[in-house]
Amino acid sequence: MKFKCWLSVAAAVVVMLASGASQAQNYPVKPIRIVVPFAPGGTTDLLARAVGAELSKAWNQSVVIDNRPGAGGNVGSDIVARSAPDGYTLLMGTVGTHGINQALYGQLPFDPIKDFAPVTLVAAVPNVLVLNTAFADKNRITDIKSFIAYARANPGKLNMASSGNGTSIHLAGELFKSLTRTYMLHIPYRGSSPAITDLIAGQADLMFDNLPSSLPFIKAGKLRALGLTSDKPSPALPGIAPIAQTGGELAHFEASSWFGILAPAGTPKDIVNKLQQEIAKALSSPAVKEKMVSQGADPVGNTPEQFAAHIKSESLKWAKVVKDAGAKVD
């Protein structure tokens, strides 16, 4: 009897493994949805559409980009965390949703570690401090030092836009304020694109935006770039140095962004691996790589295990930054 029972269990395991392998082999058999937890037009959206286009070409299957902005990326992230773990609903996560928000918000509707299966880190992106050009010209702000001087002389009069509470764009500004002992009013938007629109229109004065979404407006002269939040310059924006090179209290300033694809926890490992391999292949292609670099993004495409380790490391890093900056969102 025990032997028969063991055979039944073994047979069930074989069937399960075969079923999982078959599922991954046939995947995808229907459209894939990539949830972007921010409004259209920002860097998260741009990268998701680039990845989606490559997956669609490779698998001859539709990839739908679903923008679900709100609560610093938490609304869209929660949708994916609660979705079926079958590989057909994915998230373009960010340093905000999976590195910052757990420390910044009092309570999240999801666990950024336990409720997701990391697929791959798509790109690392510096943020850039940009000002409304007319505002910068009027107040003779030409560099980081003159900007700090103006902010200190006008506490509370500067409106600092962001793509939402808890995003790296928001927290980069909070860190800058803390280190320079300046006060600027934070105005959160439901994504980078509407924030940039108001910044260009003069409804806001400055923003620590992701470089890819601000770059076209910098080149067009509609925004004035003062410095990068990364520890090294960007080939996409020659002549603009890292803010840390200002020295003094900003000598160790670093608050860059990253973006990666995640699936709901429990998604079959074979499907996760298949997604990672195809995305990494796309990111390493000369055409995609050149396009991303020209837009200010550094393509990555690492393994699920490497991405998982990156998320854990970033969570620890940003928890300290949030605590030191005193930032909190209820």
Short mmCIF file of C-alpha atoms in Angstrom, two decimals:
data_model
loop_
_atom_site.label_atom_id
_atom_site.label_comp_id
_atom_site.label_asym_id
_atom_site.label_seq_id
_atom_site.Cartn_x
_atom_site.Cartn_y
_atom_site.Cartn_z
CA MET A 1 0.00 0.00 0.00
CA LYS A 2 2.80 2.40 0.93
CA PHE A 3 4.61 1.58 -2.32
CA LYS A 4 1.46 2.32 -4.36
CA CYS A 5 0.96 5.58 -2.46
CA TRP A 6 4.59 6.59 -3.20
CA LEU A 7 4.09 5.77 -6.89
CA SER A 8 0.96 7.94 -6.97
CA VAL A 9 2.80 10.88 -5.44
CA ALA A 10 5.73 10.43 -7.80
CA ALA A 11 3.39 10.26 -10.79
CA ALA A 12 1.63 13.44 -9.66
CA VAL A 13 4.96 15.24 -9.36
CA VAL A 14 5.97 14.13 -12.87
CA VAL A 15 2.66 15.36 -14.27
CA MET A 16 3.07 18.74 -12.50
CA LEU A 17 6.61 19.19 -13.79
CA ALA A 18 5.59 18.21 -17.32
CA SER A 19 2.63 20.58 -17.16
CA GLY A 20 4.87 23.46 -15.98
CA ALA A 21 7.41 22.78 -18.73
CA SER A 22 4.64 22.63 -21.34
CA GLN A 23 3.15 25.87 -20.03
CA ALA A 24 6.48 27.68 -20.35
CA GLN A 25 7.19 26.14 -23.76
CA ASN A 26 3.88 27.39 -25.17
CA TYR A 27 3.99 30.76 -23.39
CA PRO A 28 2.67 33.22 -24.44
CA VAL A 29 -0.59 32.11 -26.04
CA LYS A 30 -2.50 35.35 -25.42
CA PRO A 31 -1.74 39.09 -24.98
CA ILE A 32 0.57 40.15 -22.15
CA ARG A 33 -0.25 43.17 -19.99
CA ILE A 34 2.51 45.35 -18.52
CA VAL A 35 1.14 47.59 -15.79
CA VAL A 36 2.87 50.95 -15.55
CA PRO A 37 2.11 52.46 -12.11
CA PHE A 38 2.50 56.03 -13.42
CA ALA A 39 0.92 58.23 -16.07
CA PRO A 40 1.89 57.98 -19.76
CA GLY A 41 4.91 59.94 -20.98
CA GLY A 42 7.30 59.41 -18.06
CA THR A 43 10.42 57.24 -18.02
CA THR A 44 8.59 54.22 -16.53
CA ASP A 45 6.11 54.37 -19.38
CA LEU A 46 8.78 54.91 -22.06
CA LEU A 47 10.81 51.89 -20.90
CA ALA A 48 7.75 49.66 -20.58
CA ARG A 49 6.73 50.48 -24.15
CA ALA A 50 10.25 49.76 -25.41
CA VAL A 51 10.27 46.35 -23.67
CA GLY A 52 6.72 45.62 -24.77
CA ALA A 53 7.51 46.35 -28.41
CA GLU A 54 10.46 43.95 -28.38
CA LEU A 55 8.48 41.14 -26.70
CA SER A 56 5.67 41.63 -29.19
CA LYS A 57 8.07 41.31 -32.12
CA ALA A 58 9.85 38.27 -30.67
CA TRP A 59 6.70 36.31 -29.82
CA ASN A 60 4.22 37.72 -32.38
CA GLN A 61 1.86 38.42 -29.51
CA SER A 62 0.26 41.68 -28.38
CA VAL A 63 1.76 43.42 -25.35
CA VAL A 64 -0.62 45.95 -23.79
CA ILE A 65 0.71 48.83 -21.68
CA ASP A 66 -1.77 49.58 -18.88
CA ASN A 67 -1.11 52.88 -17.06
CA ARG A 68 -2.45 52.78 -13.48
CA PRO A 69 -1.04 55.83 -11.66
CA GLY A 70 -1.61 56.69 -8.01
CA ALA A 71 -0.02 56.74 -4.55
CA GLY A 72 3.57 56.87 -5.77
CA GLY A 73 3.17 53.72 -7.86
CA ASN A 74 1.40 51.72 -5.15
CA VAL A 75 -1.95 51.49 -6.98
CA GLY A 76 -0.52 49.81 -10.07
CA SER A 77 1.84 47.63 -8.06
CA ASP A 78 -1.01 46.31 -5.93
CA ILE A 79 -2.96 45.38 -9.06
CA VAL A 80 -0.10 43.16 -10.22
CA ALA A 81 0.51 41.70 -6.76
CA ARG A 82 -3.13 40.50 -6.75
CA SER A 83 -3.10 39.19 -10.34
CA ALA A 84 -2.91 35.57 -11.43
CA PRO A 85 0.71 34.31 -11.41
CA ASP A 86 0.61 33.09 -15.00
CA GLY A 87 3.02 35.48 -16.74
CA TYR A 88 0.30 37.48 -18.47
CA THR A 89 0.25 40.42 -16.04
CA LEU A 90 3.60 42.09 -15.35
CA LEU A 91 4.76 45.25 -13.60
CA MET A 92 7.30 47.84 -14.66
CA GLY A 93 8.50 48.41 -11.12
CA THR A 94 10.77 51.22 -10.00
CA VAL A 95 13.13 52.19 -7.22
CA GLY A 96 10.07 53.93 -5.75
CA THR A 97 7.69 50.97 -5.75
CA HIS A 98 10.30 48.41 -4.70
CA GLY A 99 13.07 50.33 -2.97
CA ILE A 100 11.56 53.40 -1.29
CA ASN A 101 7.85 53.08 -0.59
CA GLN A 102 8.07 50.45 2.11
CA ALA A 103 10.05 52.88 4.26
CA LEU A 104 8.19 56.01 3.16
CA TYR A 105 4.58 54.89 3.59
CA GLY A 106 3.08 53.92 6.91
CA GLN A 107 1.44 50.88 5.37
CA LEU A 108 1.45 49.29 1.91
CA PRO A 109 -1.29 47.04 0.48
CA PHE A 110 1.41 44.67 -0.77
CA ASP A 111 4.84 43.38 0.22
CA PRO A 112 7.42 44.48 -2.40
CA ILE A 113 9.57 41.44 -1.65
CA LYS A 114 7.14 38.60 -0.89
CA ASP A 115 4.39 39.45 -3.38
CA PHE A 116 6.53 39.62 -6.52
CA ALA A 117 8.80 37.44 -8.65
CA PRO A 118 11.61 39.64 -10.01
CA VAL A 119 12.26 39.07 -13.72
CA THR A 120 15.03 41.49 -14.70
CA LEU A 121 16.41 44.94 -14.07
CA VAL A 122 15.68 46.79 -17.30
CA ALA A 123 17.64 50.01 -16.84
CA ALA A 124 19.41 52.32 -14.42
CA VAL A 125 18.66 56.01 -14.90
CA PRO A 126 20.08 59.17 -13.33
CA ASN A 127 17.73 61.92 -12.21
CA VAL A 128 18.41 65.48 -13.27
CA LEU A 129 17.65 68.73 -11.44
CA VAL A 130 15.73 70.85 -13.95
CA LEU A 131 14.28 74.35 -13.60
CA ASN A 132 11.72 76.33 -15.55
CA THR A 133 13.99 78.22 -17.97
CA ALA A 134 12.27 81.60 -17.58
CA PHE A 135 12.38 81.25 -13.79
CA ALA A 136 16.09 80.40 -13.87
CA ASP A 137 16.90 83.34 -16.17
CA LYS A 138 14.84 85.80 -14.13
CA ASN A 139 16.61 84.87 -10.92
CA ARG A 140 20.08 84.39 -12.47
CA ILE A 141 20.29 80.73 -11.46
CA THR A 142 23.01 79.13 -13.56
CA ASP A 143 24.40 76.32 -11.40
CA ILE A 144 23.88 74.36 -8.18
CA LYS A 145 25.55 76.98 -5.96
CA SER A 146 23.41 79.86 -7.25
CA PHE A 147 20.34 77.65 -6.93
CA ILE A 148 21.11 76.84 -3.28
CA ALA A 149 21.74 80.51 -2.58
CA TYR A 150 18.35 81.44 -4.04
CA ALA A 151 16.56 78.65 -2.13
CA ARG A 152 18.10 79.72 1.18
CA ALA A 153 17.17 83.35 0.55
CA ASN A 154 13.59 82.39 -0.36
CA PRO A 155 12.46 79.60 1.98
CA GLY A 156 9.09 78.12 1.06
CA LYS A 157 8.77 80.12 -2.17
CA LEU A 158 10.03 77.36 -4.49
CA ASN A 159 7.54 74.80 -5.82
CA MET A 160 9.18 71.40 -6.32
CA ALA A 161 7.21 69.11 -8.64
CA SER A 162 7.49 65.31 -8.61
CA SER A 163 5.89 62.30 -10.28
CA GLY A 164 4.26 61.35 -6.98
CA ASN A 165 4.85 60.80 -3.29
CA GLY A 166 7.54 58.22 -2.66
CA THR A 167 9.11 58.23 -6.10
CA SER A 168 12.85 58.68 -6.53
CA ILE A 169 12.03 62.07 -8.07
CA HIS A 170 10.34 63.11 -4.84
CA LEU A 171 12.93 61.59 -2.52
CA ALA A 172 15.89 63.03 -4.44
CA GLY A 173 14.43 66.44 -3.73
CA GLU A 174 13.85 65.63 -0.06
CA LEU A 175 17.43 64.44 0.29
CA PHE A 176 18.71 67.58 -1.43
CA LYS A 177 16.61 69.77 0.90
CA SER A 178 17.89 67.92 3.96
CA LEU A 179 21.56 68.16 2.98
CA THR A 180 21.42 71.82 1.91
CA ARG A 181 19.10 72.94 4.73
CA THR A 182 16.63 74.48 2.31
CA TYR A 183 12.84 74.40 2.24
CA MET A 184 10.84 73.91 -0.95
CA LEU A 185 7.14 73.09 -1.24
CA HIS A 186 6.61 69.60 -2.67
CA ILE A 187 3.86 69.26 -5.30
CA PRO A 188 3.17 65.60 -6.18
CA TYR A 189 1.63 64.71 -9.56
CA ARG A 190 0.29 61.44 -10.96
CA GLY A 191 3.35 60.86 -13.11
CA SER A 192 6.33 62.66 -14.59
CA SER A 193 4.61 63.88 -17.75
CA PRO A 194 1.94 66.09 -16.10
CA ALA A 195 4.58 67.41 -13.69
CA ILE A 196 6.85 68.43 -16.59
CA THR A 197 3.90 70.06 -18.36
CA ASP A 198 3.26 72.31 -15.35
CA LEU A 199 6.98 72.92 -14.88
CA ILE A 200 7.35 74.18 -18.45
CA ALA A 201 4.19 76.29 -18.03
CA GLY A 202 5.62 77.93 -14.90
CA GLN A 203 3.17 76.33 -12.44
CA ALA A 204 6.18 74.75 -10.74
CA ASP A 205 9.79 75.92 -10.45
CA LEU A 206 11.92 72.78 -10.34
CA MET A 207 11.99 69.01 -10.44
CA PHE A 208 14.46 66.17 -9.90
CA ASP A 209 13.15 64.29 -12.92
CA ASN A 210 14.31 61.04 -14.52
CA LEU A 211 16.68 62.07 -17.29
CA PRO A 212 14.94 60.29 -20.23
CA SER A 213 11.63 62.10 -19.74
CA SER A 214 13.23 65.55 -19.31
CA LEU A 215 15.96 65.22 -21.93
CA PRO A 216 13.91 66.34 -24.98
CA PHE A 217 12.80 69.49 -23.15
CA ILE A 218 16.34 70.24 -21.98
CA LYS A 219 17.59 69.97 -25.55
CA ALA A 220 14.72 72.19 -26.75
CA GLY A 221 15.62 74.86 -24.19
CA LYS A 222 12.32 74.52 -22.33
CA LEU A 223 14.00 73.28 -19.16
CA ARG A 224 17.32 74.29 -17.59
CA ALA A 225 19.45 71.35 -16.35
CA LEU A 226 21.69 72.10 -13.37
CA GLY A 227 23.05 68.72 -12.27
CA LEU A 228 22.68 64.94 -12.23
CA THR A 229 21.86 62.85 -9.17
CA SER A 230 24.18 60.04 -10.27
CA ASP A 231 27.81 59.59 -9.23
CA LYS A 232 29.01 59.92 -12.83
CA PRO A 233 28.15 62.06 -15.89
CA SER A 234 25.75 60.87 -18.58
CA PRO A 235 26.81 60.66 -22.24
CA ALA A 236 23.26 61.74 -23.11
CA LEU A 237 23.76 65.11 -21.42
CA PRO A 238 27.36 66.28 -21.94
CA GLY A 239 28.43 69.29 -19.94
CA ILE A 240 26.12 68.62 -16.99
CA ALA A 241 28.04 67.32 -13.99
CA PRO A 242 26.82 65.21 -11.04
CA ILE A 243 25.47 67.34 -8.19
CA ALA A 244 27.97 65.61 -5.87
CA GLN A 245 30.80 67.44 -7.64
CA THR A 246 29.55 70.64 -6.02
CA GLY A 247 31.26 69.34 -2.89
CA GLY A 248 30.59 70.34 0.68
CA GLU A 249 27.38 68.92 2.12
CA LEU A 250 26.54 67.48 -1.31
CA ALA A 251 29.81 65.56 -1.74
CA HIS A 252 28.09 62.18 -1.34
CA PHE A 253 24.74 63.06 -2.88
CA GLU A 254 23.41 60.17 -5.00
CA ALA A 255 19.76 59.44 -5.71
CA SER A 256 19.34 57.71 -9.05
CA SER A 257 16.48 55.61 -10.38
CA TRP A 258 16.06 52.10 -11.74
CA PHE A 259 13.29 50.23 -13.50
CA GLY A 260 12.60 46.52 -13.80
CA ILE A 261 10.02 43.94 -14.81
CA LEU A 262 8.33 41.90 -12.07
CA ALA A 263 5.62 39.23 -12.09
CA PRO A 264 3.25 38.20 -9.29
CA ALA A 265 4.75 35.84 -6.72
CA GLY A 266 4.20 32.21 -7.69
CA THR A 267 4.69 32.74 -11.42
CA PRO A 268 6.32 29.54 -12.78
CA LYS A 269 10.10 29.79 -12.78
CA ASP A 270 10.31 28.66 -16.41
CA ILE A 271 8.08 31.53 -17.52
CA VAL A 272 10.10 34.02 -15.46
CA ASN A 273 13.30 32.73 -17.07
CA LYS A 274 11.79 32.88 -20.55
CA LEU A 275 10.77 36.51 -20.00
CA GLN A 276 14.19 37.42 -18.62
CA GLN A 277 16.06 35.83 -21.50
CA GLU A 278 13.97 37.57 -24.15
CA ILE A 279 14.15 40.98 -22.43
CA ALA A 280 17.92 40.64 -21.90
CA LYS A 281 18.32 39.72 -25.56
CA ALA A 282 16.38 42.83 -26.58
CA LEU A 283 18.35 45.12 -24.24
CA SER A 284 21.67 43.84 -25.62
CA SER A 285 20.72 44.44 -29.24
CA PRO A 286 22.64 47.39 -30.75
CA ALA A 287 19.48 49.24 -31.83
CA VAL A 288 17.72 49.11 -28.45
CA LYS A 289 20.91 49.73 -26.49
CA GLU A 290 21.85 52.76 -28.59
CA LYS A 291 18.35 54.21 -28.27
CA MET A 292 18.27 53.82 -24.49
CA VAL A 293 21.74 55.26 -23.97
CA SER A 294 20.90 58.25 -26.17
CA GLN A 295 17.87 58.86 -23.95
CA GLY A 296 19.92 58.75 -20.76
CA ALA A 297 19.18 55.18 -19.64
CA ASP A 298 21.73 52.43 -18.99
CA PRO A 299 20.24 49.05 -20.10
CA VAL A 300 20.91 46.07 -17.81
CA GLY A 301 18.97 42.79 -18.31
CA ASN A 302 20.35 40.80 -15.35
CA THR A 303 19.06 37.50 -13.96
CA PRO A 304 16.02 37.16 -11.67
CA GLU A 305 18.34 36.26 -8.79
CA GLN A 306 20.54 39.31 -9.38
CA PHE A 307 17.49 41.57 -9.62
CA ALA A 308 16.08 40.13 -6.38
CA ALA A 309 19.37 40.83 -4.60
CA HIS A 310 19.38 44.37 -6.03
CA ILE A 311 15.88 45.04 -4.70
CA LYS A 312 16.83 43.87 -1.20
CA SER A 313 19.99 46.00 -1.24
CA GLU A 314 18.11 49.08 -2.46
CA SER A 315 15.40 48.62 0.19
CA LEU A 316 18.05 48.79 2.92
CA LYS A 317 19.77 51.79 1.30
CA TRP A 318 16.60 53.84 0.86
CA ALA A 319 15.24 52.99 4.31
CA LYS A 320 18.26 54.82 5.72
CA VAL A 321 17.86 57.72 3.28
CA VAL A 322 14.16 58.10 4.18
CA LYS A 323 14.96 58.01 7.90
CA ASP A 324 17.80 60.53 7.58
CA ALA A 325 15.71 62.85 5.38
CA GLY A 326 12.73 62.61 7.74
CA ALA A 327 10.39 62.00 4.80
CA LYS A 328 7.07 60.28 5.47
CA VAL A 329 3.78 59.76 3.63
CA ASP A 330 0.68 58.69 5.56
#
